[in-house]
Coordinates of C-alpha atoms in Angstrom, one line a residue:
M1 CA 78.1 18.2 70.8
E2 CA 78.1 15.9 67.5
Y3 CA 79.3 18.2 64.6
T4 CA 77.2 17.6 61.5
P5 CA 79.1 19.4 58.5
E6 CA 76.8 21.3 56.1
T7 CA 76.4 19.6 53.0
R8 CA 76.2 22.2 50.0
E9 CA 75.1 21.5 46.2
Q10 CA 78.2 21.1 43.9
L11 CA 77.7 23.7 41.0
I12 CA 79.6 24.1 37.6
L13 CA 79.5 26.7 35.4
C14 CA 77.4 26.7 32.0
C15 CA 80.0 26.1 29.1
E16 CA 78.0 29.3 27.1
C17 CA 77.1 31.9 29.5
G18 CA 79.2 30.7 32.4
T19 CA 76.4 30.7 34.8
A20 CA 76.4 28.6 37.6
I21 CA 74.0 25.9 37.6
P22 CA 74.1 22.2 39.2
P23 CA 75.6 19.7 37.0
N24 CA 73.8 18.3 34.1
P25 CA 74.8 15.8 31.2
A26 CA 74.6 19.0 28.6
N27 CA 76.8 21.5 31.1
M28 CA 74.3 23.9 29.9
C29 CA 71.7 26.1 31.5
V30 CA 67.9 25.9 30.4
N31 CA 68.3 29.2 28.8
C32 CA 70.8 28.3 26.8
V33 CA 69.7 24.4 25.9
R34 CA 66.4 26.6 24.3
S35 CA 68.4 29.1 22.5
I36 CA 70.3 26.2 20.8
V37 CA 67.4 23.7 20.3
D38 CA 63.9 24.1 19.3
I39 CA 61.5 21.3 20.5
T40 CA 58.8 22.9 19.0
E41 CA 60.2 23.2 15.5
G42 CA 58.3 21.1 13.0
I43 CA 55.0 21.8 14.8
P44 CA 52.7 24.2 13.1
K45 CA 51.8 27.6 14.9
H46 CA 49.0 28.5 12.9
A47 CA 46.6 25.9 11.7
T48 CA 42.8 25.7 9.9
I49 CA 39.9 24.1 10.8
H50 CA 36.6 23.8 8.5
W51 CA 33.2 24.6 10.2
C52 CA 29.7 24.7 8.5
K53 CA 27.7 27.7 9.4
N54 CA 24.5 25.9 8.8
C55 CA 24.4 22.7 10.8
E56 CA 27.7 24.0 12.9
R57 CA 29.6 20.7 12.3
Y58 CA 33.2 20.9 12.4
L59 CA 35.5 18.8 9.5
Q60 CA 37.1 16.0 10.6
P61 CA 39.5 14.8 7.7
P62 CA 39.0 13.1 5.4
A63 CA 35.2 13.7 5.0
T64 CA 33.5 13.2 8.6
W65 CA 31.5 16.4 9.9
M66 CA 31.3 16.1 14.1
T67 CA 29.7 18.4 16.3
C68 CA 31.5 19.8 18.8
D69 CA 30.8 22.6 21.4
L70 CA 33.4 25.7 22.1
E71 CA 36.1 24.4 24.6
S72 CA 35.0 20.8 24.8
R73 CA 37.1 18.2 24.7
E74 CA 36.1 16.5 21.1
L75 CA 36.9 19.9 19.6
L76 CA 40.3 19.9 21.5
A77 CA 40.8 16.8 20.0
L78 CA 40.3 17.8 16.4
C79 CA 42.6 20.6 16.6
L80 CA 45.4 18.0 18.2
K81 CA 44.8 16.1 14.9
K82 CA 45.8 18.9 12.4
L83 CA 49.2 19.3 14.1
K84 CA 51.2 16.7 12.3
G85 CA 54.7 17.2 14.7
L86 CA 52.9 16.2 17.9
T87 CA 54.1 12.8 16.7
K88 CA 57.9 13.6 17.5
V89 CA 57.2 14.8 21.1
R90 CA 55.2 13.9 24.0
L91 CA 52.4 15.9 24.6
I92 CA 52.1 16.9 28.4
D93 CA 49.0 19.2 28.4
A94 CA 46.5 21.0 26.6
G95 CA 43.8 23.5 26.5
F96 CA 42.0 26.4 25.3
I97 CA 42.7 30.1 25.7
W98 CA 39.7 31.9 26.0
T99 CA 38.7 34.0 22.7
E100 CA 35.9 35.9 21.5
P101 CA 33.4 33.7 19.8
H102 CA 33.0 35.8 17.0
S103 CA 36.6 36.1 16.3
R104 CA 36.4 33.2 14.3
R105 CA 40.1 32.2 16.2
I106 CA 40.6 29.6 18.3
K107 CA 44.0 28.9 20.9
V108 CA 45.3 26.1 22.1
K109 CA 47.9 26.3 24.9
L110 CA 50.3 22.8 24.2
T111 CA 52.9 21.9 27.1
I112 CA 55.8 19.1 25.4
Q113 CA 58.5 17.6 26.0
K114 CA 61.5 16.1 24.3
E115 CA 65.1 14.9 24.6
V116 CA 67.5 16.9 23.3
F117 CA 70.8 15.5 24.6
A118 CA 71.8 12.5 26.3
A119 CA 69.6 11.8 29.1
T120 CA 68.3 15.7 28.7
I121 CA 64.9 16.5 28.6
L122 CA 63.3 19.5 28.0
Q123 CA 60.1 21.0 28.7
Q124 CA 58.3 23.8 26.9
A125 CA 55.1 25.3 26.3
F126 CA 53.7 27.3 23.4
E127 CA 50.4 28.6 21.7
V128 CA 49.1 27.1 18.3
E129 CA 46.2 29.4 16.5
F130 CA 43.6 27.9 14.7
V131 CA 41.5 29.9 12.1
V132 CA 37.9 28.6 11.9
S133 CA 37.1 28.7 8.0
S134 CA 33.6 28.4 6.5
M135 CA 32.7 25.6 4.7
M136 CA 29.3 24.5 3.6
C137 CA 29.1 21.0 4.4
P138 CA 27.8 18.2 1.4
D139 CA 24.5 17.4 3.7
C140 CA 23.7 21.1 3.7
T141 CA 25.0 21.5 0.0
R142 CA 22.2 19.7 -0.9
V143 CA 19.6 21.0 1.2
M144 CA 20.5 24.4 -0.5
A145 CA 20.8 23.3 -4.2
Q146 CA 17.5 22.0 -5.7
N147 CA 17.0 18.2 -6.7
M148 CA 19.8 17.2 -4.6
W149 CA 17.8 14.8 -2.6
K150 CA 19.1 11.2 -2.9
A151 CA 15.9 9.1 -1.9
M152 CA 12.4 9.8 -1.7
V153 CA 9.1 8.7 -0.1
Q154 CA 6.1 9.2 -1.6
V155 CA 3.2 8.2 0.6
R156 CA -0.4 8.4 -0.5
Q157 CA -4.2 7.3 0.3
K158 CA -6.6 7.0 -1.9
V159 CA -9.5 8.2 0.3
D160 CA -11.5 11.5 0.0
H161 CA -9.9 13.7 3.4
Q162 CA -6.4 14.2 5.1
R163 CA -7.3 12.9 8.3
T164 CA -4.9 10.0 8.3
F165 CA -1.9 12.7 7.5
F166 CA -3.1 14.5 10.1
Y167 CA -2.8 11.8 12.3
L168 CA 0.6 10.5 10.8
E169 CA 2.1 14.0 11.0
Q170 CA 1.6 14.0 15.0
L171 CA 3.2 10.5 15.2
I172 CA 6.3 11.6 13.1
L173 CA 6.6 14.8 15.3
K174 CA 6.6 12.5 18.2
H175 CA 8.9 10.1 17.6
N176 CA 11.3 12.6 15.8
A177 CA 11.0 10.8 12.2
H178 CA 11.3 13.8 10.3
S179 CA 15.1 14.7 11.6
D180 CA 16.7 13.1 8.5
T181 CA 14.7 14.7 6.1
I182 CA 15.5 17.7 4.0
N183 CA 12.8 18.4 2.7
I184 CA 9.0 17.8 3.2
K185 CA 6.9 18.3 0.2
E186 CA 2.7 18.8 0.6
V187 CA 1.3 17.3 -2.8
K188 CA -2.6 16.4 -3.4
G189 CA -3.2 13.1 -1.8
G190 CA -0.2 13.0 0.4
L191 CA 3.4 13.9 1.5
D192 CA 6.5 13.5 0.0
F193 CA 9.4 13.5 2.1
H194 CA 13.6 13.9 0.5
F195 CA 16.4 12.4 2.0
A196 CA 19.9 13.1 1.4
Q197 CA 20.8 9.0 1.7
R198 CA 19.0 6.1 0.9
A199 CA 18.9 4.3 4.2
H200 CA 17.2 7.5 6.0
A201 CA 14.4 6.8 3.3
I202 CA 14.3 3.4 3.9
K203 CA 14.3 3.8 7.8
M204 CA 11.0 5.9 7.4
M205 CA 9.4 3.4 5.3
E206 CA 9.8 1.0 8.1
F207 CA 8.4 3.5 10.4
L208 CA 5.3 4.4 8.7
G209 CA 4.9 0.4 8.2
S210 CA 4.6 0.3 11.9
L211 CA 2.0 2.8 12.3
V212 CA -0.6 1.7 9.8
P213 CA -1.0 -1.1 7.1
T214 CA 1.0 -0.2 3.8
R215 CA 2.4 -1.3 1.0
S216 CA 5.3 0.1 -1.3
K217 CA 7.2 0.1 -4.5
S218 CA 10.6 1.1 -5.5
S219 CA 12.3 2.5 -8.8
E220 CA 15.4 4.2 -9.2
Q221 CA 16.6 6.9 -11.9
L222 CA 20.5 7.0 -13.0
I223 CA 21.7 10.2 -12.5
S224 CA 25.1 9.8 -13.8
S225 CA 28.2 7.6 -14.0
D226 CA 31.9 6.8 -14.2
T227 CA 32.9 4.3 -16.6
H228 CA 36.6 4.2 -15.4
S229 CA 35.8 3.7 -11.8
G230 CA 32.6 1.7 -12.2
T231 CA 30.6 3.7 -10.0
S232 CA 27.1 5.1 -10.7
N233 CA 24.6 7.9 -8.9
Y234 CA 21.3 6.7 -8.8
K235 CA 17.7 8.7 -7.5
F236 CA 15.9 6.2 -5.3
T237 CA 12.0 6.6 -5.5
Y238 CA 9.9 4.6 -2.5
S239 CA 5.9 4.7 -3.1
V240 CA 4.2 4.0 0.1
E241 CA 0.7 3.5 -0.3
I242 CA -1.6 3.6 2.7
I243 CA -4.7 1.3 3.4
P244 CA -7.5 3.0 2.0
I245 CA -9.8 2.5 5.4
C246 CA -10.1 4.5 8.2
K247 CA -11.6 4.6 11.8
D248 CA -15.7 5.0 11.4
D249 CA -15.5 3.7 8.1
L250 CA -18.4 1.0 6.9
V251 CA -16.8 -2.0 5.0
V252 CA -18.1 -5.0 3.1
M253 CA -16.1 -8.1 2.0
P254 CA -17.1 -11.3 0.1
K255 CA -18.5 -14.2 2.3
K256 CA -15.7 -16.3 1.8
M257 CA -13.2 -13.3 3.2
A258 CA -15.7 -13.1 6.2
N259 CA -15.2 -17.0 7.3
A260 CA -11.6 -16.5 6.8
L261 CA -11.5 -13.7 10.0
G262 CA -13.5 -16.0 12.0
Q263 CA -17.1 -15.7 10.3
I264 CA -17.8 -12.4 10.9
A265 CA -20.5 -10.6 8.9
P266 CA -19.4 -9.3 5.9
L267 CA -20.9 -6.1 6.9
A268 CA -18.9 -4.6 9.2
L269 CA -17.4 -1.1 11.3
C270 CA -14.2 -0.1 11.6
T271 CA -13.2 0.7 14.7
R272 CA -9.4 1.2 14.8
V273 CA -6.6 1.3 12.2
G274 CA -3.1 0.8 13.5
N275 CA -0.8 -1.6 12.2
S276 CA -3.7 -3.6 11.3
V277 CA -7.6 -2.6 11.1
H278 CA -10.1 -3.4 13.5
I279 CA -13.4 -4.6 12.6
I280 CA -16.4 -5.0 14.6
D281 CA -19.7 -6.8 13.9
V282 CA -22.4 -4.3 15.4
K283 CA -25.1 -7.0 15.9
T284 CA -23.0 -9.5 17.3
L285 CA -20.0 -7.9 19.0
Q286 CA -17.5 -10.1 17.1
T287 CA -14.1 -8.7 16.3
A288 CA -11.5 -9.3 13.7
E289 CA -8.3 -7.9 12.8
V290 CA -7.3 -7.3 9.0
S291 CA -3.2 -7.2 8.6
G292 CA -1.9 -5.3 5.8
L293 CA -0.8 -8.8 4.1
T294 CA -4.4 -10.2 4.2
Y295 CA -5.9 -6.8 2.9
W296 CA -3.0 -6.3 -0.2
R297 CA -3.3 -10.1 -1.0
Q298 CA -7.0 -9.7 -2.4
E299 CA -8.2 -6.3 -2.1
N300 CA -11.8 -7.3 -1.8
I301 CA -12.4 -5.6 1.7
R302 CA -14.0 -2.5 0.2
S303 CA -15.0 0.4 1.8
I304 CA -18.6 1.4 1.4
G305 CA -18.9 4.5 3.6
G306 CA -17.1 7.2 5.2
R307 CA -17.4 10.2 7.3
R308 CA -19.1 12.1 4.8
D309 CA -22.0 9.9 4.5
L310 CA -22.8 9.6 8.1
K311 CA -26.5 11.2 9.2
Q312 CA -27.8 12.3 12.2
F313 CA -30.5 10.6 14.4
Y314 CA -32.4 11.3 17.7
V315 CA -32.4 8.7 20.7
M316 CA -35.7 7.7 21.7
D317 CA -34.5 4.2 23.8
V318 CA -31.7 2.7 24.9
D319 CA -32.2 -1.3 25.8
P320 CA -29.3 -3.1 26.6
I321 CA -29.6 -7.0 26.3
G322 CA -26.7 -7.9 28.1
P323 CA -23.3 -8.8 26.2
R324 CA -20.4 -6.8 26.5
S325 CA -17.0 -6.3 24.8
G326 CA -14.8 -3.8 26.4
R327 CA -16.3 -0.3 26.1
F328 CA -18.9 -1.6 23.8
V329 CA -22.3 -3.0 24.7
L330 CA -24.7 -4.4 22.8
A331 CA -28.3 -3.0 22.7
D332 CA -31.8 -2.7 20.9
I333 CA -31.9 1.7 20.2
T334 CA -34.8 3.1 18.9
I335 CA -33.9 6.3 17.0
Q336 CA -35.6 8.7 14.6
R337 CA -33.8 10.7 11.7
M338 CA -33.5 14.0 13.0
A339 CA -35.3 15.7 10.1
D340 CA -38.2 13.7 11.2
V341 CA -38.3 14.5 15.0
G342 CA -41.3 16.5 15.6
R343 CA -43.1 15.9 11.8
N344 CA -43.9 12.4 12.3
D345 CA -43.9 9.0 14.3
D346 CA -41.3 7.2 11.8
V347 CA -39.1 5.4 14.5
I348 CA -36.2 2.5 13.6
I349 CA -35.5 0.0 16.0
V350 CA -31.7 -1.1 15.2
R351 CA -29.3 -3.2 17.2
S352 CA -26.2 -1.6 18.2
H353 CA -22.9 -1.4 20.1
L354 CA -23.4 1.8 21.6
G355 CA -25.4 0.5 24.4
G356 CA -22.9 1.5 27.1
I357 CA -22.7 4.9 25.6
L358 CA -26.0 6.5 24.2
K359 CA -28.7 7.7 26.2
I360 CA -32.2 8.9 25.7
G361 CA -32.2 12.2 24.1
D362 CA -28.6 12.1 22.8
A363 CA -27.5 12.4 19.1
V364 CA -26.0 9.8 17.3
L365 CA -24.4 9.7 13.7
G366 CA -24.9 6.6 11.7
Y367 CA -25.1 5.3 8.3
D368 CA -28.6 5.1 6.8
L369 CA -28.7 2.2 4.6
L370 CA -32.4 2.4 3.5
T371 CA -31.4 5.7 1.4
A372 CA -27.5 5.0 0.6
N373 CA -27.1 4.5 -2.5
I374 CA -24.0 1.6 -2.8
N375 CA -22.0 0.5 -5.7
E376 CA -20.1 -2.2 -4.5
D377 CA -20.7 -6.3 -6.3
S378 CA -20.0 -7.6 -2.5
Y379 CA -22.8 -5.5 -1.1
D380 CA -25.2 -6.7 -3.6
K381 CA -24.9 -10.2 -3.3
L382 CA -25.4 -9.9 0.8
N383 CA -28.8 -11.5 1.5
P384 CA -31.4 -8.2 2.3
D385 CA -32.4 -9.7 5.5
D386 CA -28.9 -9.8 6.9
I387 CA -28.5 -5.6 6.0
P388 CA -29.4 -3.6 9.2
S389 CA -31.5 -0.4 8.2
V390 CA -29.5 1.6 10.1
I391 CA -25.5 1.2 11.4
L392 CA -24.8 3.3 14.1
V393 CA -21.3 4.9 14.5
K394 CA -20.2 7.3 17.4
K395 CA -22.4 9.9 19.8
T396 CA -22.3 13.3 18.5
Y397 CA -22.6 17.0 20.6
P398 CA -24.3 19.8 19.9
E399 CA -22.6 22.1 17.2
G400 CA -23.1 25.2 18.9
R401 CA -21.7 24.3 22.3
R402 CA -18.6 23.2 20.6
K403 CA -17.5 26.3 19.2
R404 CA -18.4 28.7 22.2
K405 CA -16.4 26.3 24.0
P406 CA -12.7 27.2 22.9
R407 CA -9.8 24.4 23.6
N408 CA -7.0 25.0 26.1
W409 CA -4.1 22.7 24.0
R410 CA -3.1 22.6 20.1
L411 CA -0.9 20.8 18.3
K412 CA 2.4 21.4 16.1
S413 CA 2.9 21.0 12.5
L414 CA 6.0 19.8 10.5
N415 CA 7.5 22.5 8.6
K416 CA 6.3 21.6 5.0
D417 CA 6.8 22.9 1.6
D418 CA 3.5 23.5 -0.6
G419 CA 5.4 23.5 -3.8
E420 CA 3.3 24.0 -6.4
L421 CA 0.0 23.1 -4.5
A422 CA -2.0 26.3 -4.4
P423 CA -5.2 24.7 -2.8
K424 CA -8.5 26.6 -4.1
K425 CA -10.9 27.8 -1.8
Q426 CA -13.1 24.6 -1.9
D427 CA -10.1 22.8 -0.8
Q428 CA -9.3 24.5 2.0
E429 CA -12.6 24.6 3.6
K430 CA -12.6 21.0 3.0
L431 CA -9.3 20.5 4.8
E432 CA -10.3 22.8 7.6
V433 CA -13.5 20.4 8.2
D434 CA -11.0 17.5 8.0
F435 CA -9.1 19.1 10.6
E436 CA -12.0 19.9 13.0
A437 CA -12.9 16.3 12.6
F438 CA -9.5 15.2 13.8
L439 CA -9.4 17.8 16.7
R440 CA -12.6 16.3 17.7
D441 CA -11.4 12.5 17.7
L442 CA -8.9 13.7 20.0
E443 CA -11.2 15.1 22.3
E444 CA -13.3 12.1 22.3
D445 CA -10.7 8.8 21.7
P446 CA -8.6 8.5 24.8
E447 CA -6.9 5.5 23.0
L448 CA -6.2 7.8 19.7
R449 CA -5.0 10.8 22.2
S450 CA -2.2 8.4 23.9
G451 CA -0.2 8.2 20.7
V452 CA -0.1 12.1 20.0
N453 CA 1.9 15.1 22.2
L454 CA -0.7 18.0 23.4
Y455 CA 0.5 21.2 24.4
K456 CA -0.8 23.7 26.7
D457 CA -2.2 26.7 24.5
T458 CA -1.3 29.4 26.7
G459 CA -3.0 31.8 24.6
A460 CA -6.5 30.4 25.0
V461 CA -9.1 33.2 26.2
A462 CA -11.1 31.7 28.8
N463 CA -15.5 31.6 28.3
P464 CA -17.0 35.2 28.8
A465 CA -19.1 34.7 31.5
G466 CA -22.1 36.1 29.3
A467 CA -21.6 33.0 27.1
M468 CA -21.3 30.5 30.1
E469 CA -24.8 31.9 31.4
G470 CA -26.7 31.6 28.1
D471 CA -25.2 28.3 27.7
M472 CA -26.3 27.1 31.2
D473 CA -30.1 28.7 30.3
S474 CA -30.0 27.0 27.2
D475 CA -29.5 23.4 28.3
N476 CA -30.1 24.0 31.4
D477 CA -32.3 20.5 31.3
D478 CA -29.8 18.2 29.6
D479 CA -26.5 19.3 30.7
E480 CA -25.3 16.6 32.6
E481 CA -26.1 14.5 29.3
N482 CA -24.9 16.5 26.6
E483 CA -21.2 17.2 28.6
L484 CA -18.4 18.1 25.5
P485 CA -15.4 15.7 26.1
E486 CA -12.8 17.6 26.9
V487 CA -8.6 16.7 27.2
P488 CA -7.7 16.4 31.0
L489 CA -5.0 19.2 32.0
E490 CA -2.7 16.6 33.5
E491 CA -2.2 15.0 29.7
L492 CA -0.8 18.3 28.4
L493 CA 2.4 18.9 27.9
D494 CA 4.6 22.4 28.5
D495 CA 5.7 23.9 24.9
L496 CA 9.5 24.7 24.9
K497 CA 10.5 27.3 22.5
L498 CA 13.6 26.8 20.7
D499 CA 15.4 29.0 18.3
D500 CA 17.3 26.6 16.4
A501 CA 15.4 26.2 13.0
S502 CA 15.0 22.8 13.0
E503 CA 13.0 22.9 15.6
D504 CA 10.6 25.1 13.9
E505 CA 7.4 23.9 13.4
D506 CA 3.8 25.8 13.5
D507 CA 1.3 25.4 15.6
V508 CA -1.8 23.6 14.0
R509 CA -5.1 21.9 14.7
M510 CA -5.7 18.7 13.1
D511 CA -7.9 14.5 12.9
M512 CA -8.0 11.1 11.2

C-alpha cells in the first residue's frame, strides 16, 4: 500500500489581529484591510437627479433631457454618470434596489474592485441613494408660459367653408404630425400651429405641402440680442396658403391655360385635390392635373362654383354613349329641376360623366348655369355655345333616410385652443353643415376615406324597429335604388383609450 502524505494549507497570522489566514502580499485579513483602506472613498453615497413631472424626462447634464423608465438600463446609466469617483475603481456589478415609486428615491447597489497594496485587490459592495428632484424642462416651460413659442405656422384657405381643414386634421392625426406642437389655435379662416423649435415648423410646412398644393411666406421678429456674444433670439412665422379650389368645385380658366393643360375645355369640374388638382371635362371625360406651381405662377384658374351653389335635379333618363374613364361613363342624361317635378314638362338634356352612377329616379346635384350669376372675366369670354345648361356633380340621397340611420363610426379631433374666437350662432350652424358634408363625403368616396382613420363607435344605437319598418314602407318601391352609402365594418379601427395627456384627442364628426 502506497503512502500518500496529506498536504495542508500553510497559514500565517494577521499582523493586525493575529487571525490565521492564508498567506497574501499584505499579510492582513480582509476585515483589517477594510478597516484600514476604504476603496469607496471619493464616491458619493448620495446624489440628486432632476426629473420633469410634465413630460417625465430626466436631465442628463449639461442640457439633454431623456425619457427613462424606472429600473431601466437608461436610468441606471444616467445614475452612474452622476458618480464622479467611479473612474478610479473597477465596476463589477450595478443594480437597482426596490423602492416605492412615490418615495422619490432611487437606490443603486454597486460592486467595485481596487488594488490597495502590491498585488492585493479588494472588492466591496455598497449602496448609493439618489434623490429625484422635480424640475421643469425648457420645453415644458415654454408650453406653460404664454407667448413662449419659437416658430408658428399659419395655415389659411380663402374659401367659405372648413371642409379642407376637417380633412387635413384627420391626416395630421393619422400621421401624428402634431406631436411636436406646443399649441394649436383655431382662428378665423384656418389654424395656427405653435412650435418650440424652428425645425419642427419647417417639418410641418413640408408635410402640408405633400398633401395639398400650397405656397408659403416667412417672417422673423427679433426678441432679444446679446452684443457681447453676438447671439440673437428670434420668433419665426410661416404663412401657408392652401389652393382655394376644393373637390366638386366648378373651375374656369383662359383658353391659353386650357391649351397648355392638353387642350382641355376651359370650363371643367374638380374631381379630387391631392398634391395637385385633378379636373375633368364632363363632355369628353378628358382629365388634367394642375400642380401648385402651375396655379401659383399665374393664378388665372378660378373657382366659380362651390357646394353651396349646387341645385337638385331629378333624373328622368340615362343614355350611355360609350366612352369610359375609370369610374366615369359618358352619357346623355335627361333631368328636370326638382322644383319643376309635377308642375311642368321643362326637361334638360345634358352630357355628363355620371352615366355609370345615375339611374332613372335618382336625385343629383349640379350647377344650373342657365340661372347662375357668375362674375368672372374668363367665363364671360367663353363661347355661349360651349357652355352647358347644367353640369352634374354628384348623386344625392334622401335627407330623411340619412337622418334616420345612425353612423356606427366616428372620428377624432385635435385638441385645439379656441383662443379669442367666439363663433356666433350662425357660424356654428355653418360649421355643423360643413362637418356633416365632410362625413357624407367619407361615406360616399372610398378613395377619400382611405387616407383617414375611422373608429368604431361603440355607443352607436341601432335603429328602432318601428323606424326601420316605416323606412321600408315609405321606400318600398325604390329601396334598392336609394341604398345609402355605408362604411364597411372592416375599414373601422378599434379605439384605444389612453390616459396620457398627449393622446387626449376629442371625439368628433367631420368633410372636405
